[in-house]
Amino acid sequence: MLTTMDKLHTFVLCTLDLSAILANCVLVYAILTSSSRSVPASVTNHPDPSETTRRTLRSYAILLLNTAIVDVISASCSALAIARLIYLPEGPSQLYLYVGPCSAIGLSFCHLCHTIHTFFVTQSTLVLLHSFCFRLYIISDKLVHVKVPTVKATVLISILLYGPIGFVIYMFHSSHEVAPPEVLQALQLDYPATWHRDVTDYRFSVSLTILILLSPAAMVIIFLVRRILLGEIRKMESRARDHHSHIAVALTYQLLLPVGQALACFTWLLSVGGLWSGEASERLVMTFGSFLAVGSPLINLTFLPPYRRMFGSRHRRTKTIGVSTTVSSMQAK
């Protein structure tokens, strides 16, 4: 029987996850619809701007679609599992309780859902890094005659980025077991549950280390790439600068989203260290990780003019005055 905390946790996670799925579906619709329309010229430093613009936007649309796919899968798995994490220092062990519908299929499926959600949040950070590098690559004045990546090349790079995280997911998932009934009885718990019997198992410890360190490492690289990117945008002509500024602003706001993952890891570490234990911390670990999937599509729909215009009046034009000033101020910071 679900407790009041179970019901509240379920409500919060389902609200976040279903909102994320809906927002990402809207973004996918906007991407697919706008990709068939004509695009403005002269937004890159290329001798043939109109053709380059079409290729650039098609390739960048693949990155946005990849982000949407990651977020939809992550949110769906979170809603299916609705997990609660309990650290057991006696083992030391990590226990996972599930109140989501995944238990109707099986505990192994529940743990798989939890694993995919956890590591796909980290994958979102890698996709964000890919987006920053893509923008810098195509506008750098040091590579004036660079060939814009084709859709096939962008898809291939996006797929390759799943390789490392897929291997980590395999290691993490393969090390779990069904939680013994006596463990749950000792804790006076009656839930579908899995656990990692020994957190010093190399499969768990290596996977967790990558989870904790990968996002911060990617964020440091993103900050460096962002600084260079804003500098390159300032050198561009006014029309091209306005176009890339909108994208740079959207990417900059998305830098705030991995903070949720950092808070989730920090909350778990507090539990491990015994500094904060209890139901609140055990549930907040998963709640913090769900903010990224709902925030990313909303930022793209808000700050990218081609998608924002789709949901406004046909005769209303998006104002670009002041965007360059915004980028300049961000660069100054």
Coordinates of C-alpha atoms in Angstrom, one line a residue:
M1 CA 0.0 0.0 0.0
L2 CA 1.4 3.4 -1.0
T3 CA 2.2 5.9 1.7
T4 CA 1.5 9.6 1.5
M5 CA 5.2 10.2 0.6
D6 CA 4.9 7.6 -2.1
K7 CA 1.9 9.3 -3.6
L8 CA 3.5 12.7 -3.4
H9 CA 6.7 11.4 -5.0
T10 CA 4.7 9.7 -7.7
F11 CA 2.7 12.9 -8.4
V12 CA 5.9 15.1 -8.7
L13 CA 7.8 12.7 -10.9
C14 CA 4.9 12.0 -13.2
T15 CA 4.2 15.7 -13.5
L16 CA 7.8 16.4 -14.5
D17 CA 8.2 13.4 -16.7
L18 CA 4.9 13.7 -18.6
S19 CA 5.6 17.4 -19.1
A20 CA 9.0 16.6 -20.4
I21 CA 7.5 14.0 -22.9
L22 CA 4.9 16.5 -24.1
A23 CA 7.4 19.4 -24.5
N24 CA 9.8 17.2 -26.4
C25 CA 7.1 16.0 -28.7
V26 CA 6.1 19.6 -29.4
L27 CA 9.8 20.3 -30.1
V28 CA 10.1 17.3 -32.5
Y29 CA 7.0 18.6 -34.3
A30 CA 8.5 22.0 -34.6
I31 CA 11.8 20.7 -35.9
L32 CA 10.1 18.4 -38.5
T33 CA 7.8 21.1 -39.7
S34 CA 10.3 24.0 -39.9
S35 CA 12.9 21.8 -41.7
S36 CA 10.6 21.7 -44.7
R37 CA 10.3 25.4 -44.9
S38 CA 12.7 27.9 -46.6
V39 CA 15.4 29.4 -44.4
P40 CA 17.1 32.8 -44.4
A41 CA 20.4 33.2 -46.1
S42 CA 23.7 34.7 -44.9
V43 CA 23.9 33.2 -41.5
T44 CA 27.3 31.6 -41.9
N45 CA 30.8 32.7 -43.1
H46 CA 30.6 30.6 -46.3
P47 CA 30.8 31.7 -49.9
D48 CA 27.4 30.0 -50.7
P49 CA 25.3 31.1 -47.7
S50 CA 21.9 29.9 -48.7
E51 CA 23.0 26.3 -49.4
T52 CA 25.3 26.3 -46.3
T53 CA 22.4 27.6 -44.2
R54 CA 20.1 24.8 -45.3
R55 CA 22.8 22.2 -44.6
T56 CA 23.7 23.8 -41.3
L57 CA 20.1 23.9 -40.1
R58 CA 19.4 20.4 -41.2
S59 CA 22.5 19.1 -39.3
Y60 CA 21.6 21.2 -36.3
A61 CA 18.1 19.9 -36.4
I62 CA 19.6 16.4 -36.0
L63 CA 21.3 17.5 -32.8
L64 CA 18.0 18.9 -31.5
L65 CA 16.2 15.7 -32.4
N66 CA 18.9 13.7 -30.6
T67 CA 18.4 15.8 -27.5
A68 CA 14.7 15.3 -27.7
I69 CA 15.1 11.5 -28.1
V70 CA 17.4 11.3 -25.1
D71 CA 15.1 13.4 -22.9
V72 CA 11.9 11.4 -23.9
I73 CA 13.6 8.1 -23.1
S74 CA 15.0 9.4 -19.8
A75 CA 11.6 10.8 -18.8
S76 CA 9.7 7.7 -19.8
C77 CA 12.1 5.4 -17.8
S78 CA 11.8 7.7 -14.8
A79 CA 8.0 7.6 -14.9
L80 CA 8.0 3.8 -15.3
A81 CA 10.3 3.2 -12.4
I82 CA 9.6 6.0 -9.9
A83 CA 12.5 4.9 -7.8
R84 CA 13.6 5.6 -4.3
L85 CA 17.3 5.1 -3.4
I86 CA 18.4 3.9 0.1
Y87 CA 22.0 3.6 1.0
L88 CA 22.8 0.8 3.5
P89 CA 26.2 1.5 5.2
E90 CA 26.2 -2.0 6.7
G91 CA 27.1 -3.6 3.3
P92 CA 27.8 -1.2 2.1
S93 CA 24.9 -1.7 -0.3
Q94 CA 22.6 0.4 -2.4
L95 CA 18.9 -0.5 -2.4
Y96 CA 16.3 0.6 -5.0
L97 CA 12.6 0.7 -4.3
Y98 CA 10.0 1.0 -7.1
V99 CA 6.5 2.3 -7.0
G100 CA 6.1 2.7 -10.8
P101 CA 4.3 0.4 -13.2
C102 CA 7.6 -1.3 -14.3
S103 CA 7.1 -3.9 -11.6
A104 CA 4.3 -5.4 -13.7
I105 CA 6.9 -6.5 -16.2
G106 CA 9.7 -7.5 -13.8
L107 CA 12.3 -6.2 -11.4
S108 CA 15.1 -6.5 -13.9
F109 CA 13.1 -4.2 -16.2
C110 CA 12.6 -1.8 -13.3
H111 CA 16.3 -1.6 -12.6
L112 CA 16.9 -1.2 -16.4
C113 CA 14.5 1.8 -16.4
H114 CA 16.3 3.4 -13.4
T115 CA 19.7 2.8 -15.0
I116 CA 18.7 4.3 -18.4
H117 CA 17.2 7.3 -16.7
T118 CA 20.2 7.9 -14.5
F119 CA 22.8 7.7 -17.2
F120 CA 20.8 9.4 -20.0
V121 CA 20.7 12.5 -17.8
T122 CA 24.5 12.4 -18.2
Q123 CA 24.2 11.7 -21.9
S124 CA 22.2 14.9 -22.2
T125 CA 25.3 16.8 -21.1
L126 CA 27.4 15.1 -23.8
V127 CA 24.8 16.1 -26.4
L128 CA 25.0 19.7 -25.2
L129 CA 28.7 19.6 -25.6
H130 CA 28.3 18.3 -29.1
S131 CA 26.0 21.2 -29.9
F132 CA 28.4 23.8 -28.7
C133 CA 31.3 22.2 -30.6
F134 CA 29.1 22.0 -33.8
R135 CA 28.3 25.8 -33.6
L136 CA 31.9 26.7 -33.0
Y137 CA 33.1 24.5 -35.9
I138 CA 30.9 26.0 -38.5
I139 CA 31.4 29.7 -37.7
S140 CA 35.1 29.8 -36.7
D141 CA 36.8 32.4 -38.9
K142 CA 39.9 30.3 -38.8
L143 CA 38.1 27.7 -40.9
V144 CA 36.5 29.9 -43.5
H145 CA 36.3 27.2 -46.1
V146 CA 35.3 24.4 -43.8
K147 CA 32.7 22.0 -45.1
V148 CA 29.6 22.0 -42.9
P149 CA 29.0 18.5 -41.5
T150 CA 26.4 16.6 -43.5
V151 CA 23.3 15.1 -41.9
K152 CA 24.9 11.6 -42.2
A153 CA 28.1 12.8 -40.4
T154 CA 26.1 14.4 -37.7
V155 CA 24.0 11.3 -37.2
L156 CA 27.1 9.1 -37.1
I157 CA 28.7 11.3 -34.4
S158 CA 25.5 11.3 -32.4
I159 CA 25.3 7.5 -32.5
L160 CA 29.0 7.1 -31.6
L161 CA 28.4 9.2 -28.4
Y162 CA 26.0 6.5 -27.2
G163 CA 28.8 4.0 -27.2
P164 CA 30.6 4.9 -23.9
I165 CA 27.3 5.5 -22.0
G166 CA 25.9 2.3 -23.4
F167 CA 28.8 0.3 -22.0
V168 CA 28.5 2.0 -18.6
I169 CA 24.8 1.2 -18.6
Y170 CA 25.6 -2.4 -19.3
M171 CA 28.1 -2.6 -16.4
F172 CA 25.8 -0.9 -13.9
H173 CA 22.8 -3.0 -14.9
S174 CA 24.6 -6.3 -14.9
S175 CA 25.8 -5.9 -11.3
H176 CA 22.3 -5.6 -9.7
E177 CA 20.4 -8.4 -7.9
V178 CA 16.9 -8.8 -6.6
A179 CA 16.8 -7.5 -3.0
P180 CA 16.4 -10.4 -0.6
P181 CA 13.1 -10.5 1.4
E182 CA 14.9 -10.5 4.7
V183 CA 16.6 -7.2 3.9
L184 CA 13.3 -5.6 3.2
Q185 CA 11.7 -7.1 6.3
A186 CA 14.5 -5.8 8.5
L187 CA 13.8 -2.3 7.1
Q188 CA 10.0 -2.8 7.4
L189 CA 9.6 -2.2 3.7
D190 CA 7.2 -3.9 1.3
Y191 CA 8.1 -2.8 -2.2
P192 CA 9.4 -4.3 -5.4
A193 CA 13.2 -3.8 -4.9
T194 CA 16.6 -4.5 -6.4
W195 CA 20.0 -3.7 -4.9
H196 CA 23.7 -3.7 -5.4
R197 CA 24.9 -6.0 -2.7
D198 CA 28.4 -4.5 -2.5
V199 CA 29.0 -1.0 -3.8
T200 CA 32.7 -1.8 -3.9
D201 CA 32.0 -4.1 -6.9
Y202 CA 34.1 -2.7 -9.7
R203 CA 31.1 -2.6 -12.0
F204 CA 29.1 -0.4 -9.7
S205 CA 32.1 1.7 -8.5
V206 CA 33.4 2.4 -12.0
S207 CA 30.0 3.2 -13.3
L208 CA 29.2 5.5 -10.4
T209 CA 32.6 7.3 -10.7
I210 CA 31.9 8.0 -14.4
L211 CA 28.4 9.2 -13.6
I212 CA 29.7 11.6 -11.0
L213 CA 32.7 12.9 -12.9
L214 CA 31.6 12.9 -16.5
S215 CA 29.1 15.8 -16.3
P216 CA 31.4 18.2 -14.4
A217 CA 34.2 17.4 -16.9
A218 CA 31.9 18.0 -19.9
M219 CA 30.7 21.2 -18.2
V220 CA 34.2 22.6 -17.9
I221 CA 34.8 21.9 -21.6
I222 CA 31.5 23.5 -22.5
F223 CA 32.4 26.7 -20.6
L224 CA 35.7 26.9 -22.5
V225 CA 34.0 26.2 -25.9
R226 CA 31.2 28.7 -25.0
R227 CA 33.8 31.5 -24.4
I228 CA 35.4 30.9 -27.8
L229 CA 32.0 30.6 -29.5
L230 CA 30.8 34.0 -28.2
G231 CA 34.1 35.6 -29.3
E232 CA 33.6 34.3 -32.8
I233 CA 30.0 35.5 -32.9
R234 CA 31.1 39.0 -32.0
K235 CA 33.3 39.1 -35.1
M236 CA 30.5 38.2 -37.5
E237 CA 28.4 40.5 -39.6
S238 CA 25.2 41.8 -38.0
R239 CA 22.7 39.5 -39.7
A240 CA 24.7 36.4 -39.1
R241 CA 25.6 37.5 -35.6
D242 CA 21.9 37.8 -34.7
H243 CA 21.1 34.3 -36.0
H244 CA 23.9 32.6 -34.1
S245 CA 23.3 34.7 -31.0
H246 CA 19.8 33.2 -30.6
I247 CA 21.3 29.7 -30.6
A248 CA 24.2 30.8 -28.3
V249 CA 21.7 32.2 -25.8
A250 CA 19.6 29.0 -25.9
L251 CA 22.8 26.9 -25.4
T252 CA 23.9 29.2 -22.5
Y253 CA 20.6 28.7 -20.7
Q254 CA 20.9 25.0 -21.1
L255 CA 24.1 25.1 -19.2
L256 CA 22.0 25.5 -16.1
L257 CA 20.2 22.2 -16.6
P258 CA 23.0 19.8 -15.6
V259 CA 22.9 21.5 -12.2
G260 CA 20.0 19.1 -11.5
Q261 CA 22.2 16.1 -12.1
A262 CA 24.9 17.7 -9.9
L263 CA 22.4 18.2 -7.1
A264 CA 21.2 14.6 -7.4
C265 CA 24.8 13.3 -7.1
F266 CA 25.4 15.7 -4.2
T267 CA 22.3 14.5 -2.4
W268 CA 23.3 10.9 -2.8
L269 CA 26.8 11.7 -1.5
L270 CA 25.3 13.4 1.6
S271 CA 23.3 10.2 2.2
V272 CA 26.4 8.0 1.8
G273 CA 28.3 10.3 4.2
G274 CA 25.5 10.1 6.8
L275 CA 25.1 13.9 6.7
W276 CA 21.5 13.8 5.4
S277 CA 19.4 10.6 5.5
G278 CA 15.7 10.0 5.4
E279 CA 12.9 9.7 2.8
A280 CA 13.3 13.2 1.5
S281 CA 16.9 12.7 0.4
E282 CA 16.2 9.2 -0.9
R283 CA 13.5 10.6 -3.2
L284 CA 15.1 13.9 -4.2
V285 CA 18.0 12.1 -5.9
M286 CA 15.6 11.0 -8.7
T287 CA 13.5 14.2 -8.6
F288 CA 16.5 16.5 -9.3
G289 CA 17.5 14.3 -12.3
S290 CA 14.1 14.9 -14.0
F291 CA 14.4 18.6 -14.4
L292 CA 16.8 18.5 -17.3
A293 CA 14.4 16.6 -19.6
V294 CA 11.6 19.2 -19.2
G295 CA 13.8 22.3 -19.2
S296 CA 15.7 21.6 -22.4
P297 CA 12.8 21.6 -24.9
L298 CA 11.2 24.6 -23.3
I299 CA 14.4 26.6 -23.7
N300 CA 14.8 25.6 -27.3
L301 CA 11.1 26.5 -28.1
T302 CA 11.5 29.8 -26.3
F303 CA 14.8 31.1 -27.6
L304 CA 15.1 29.6 -31.1
P305 CA 13.1 31.9 -33.5
P306 CA 12.2 29.3 -36.1
Y307 CA 10.4 27.2 -33.5
R308 CA 9.1 30.1 -31.4
R309 CA 7.4 31.7 -34.5
M310 CA 5.5 28.6 -35.2
F311 CA 3.3 29.1 -32.1
G312 CA 2.7 32.8 -32.6
S313 CA 0.9 34.9 -35.1
R314 CA 2.1 34.6 -38.7
H315 CA 2.4 38.4 -38.9
R316 CA 4.4 38.7 -35.6
R317 CA 8.1 38.9 -36.1
T318 CA 10.6 37.9 -33.5
K319 CA 12.6 40.8 -32.3
T320 CA 16.4 40.4 -32.5
I321 CA 17.4 43.8 -31.3
G322 CA 19.6 43.5 -28.3
V323 CA 20.5 39.9 -28.7
S324 CA 24.0 40.8 -29.8
T325 CA 24.3 43.1 -26.8
T326 CA 23.3 40.1 -24.6
V327 CA 26.0 38.0 -26.2
S328 CA 28.5 40.7 -25.7
S329 CA 27.6 41.0 -22.0
M330 CA 27.9 37.3 -21.6
Q331 CA 31.3 37.4 -23.2
A332 CA 32.4 40.2 -20.9
K333 CA 31.4 38.0 -17.9

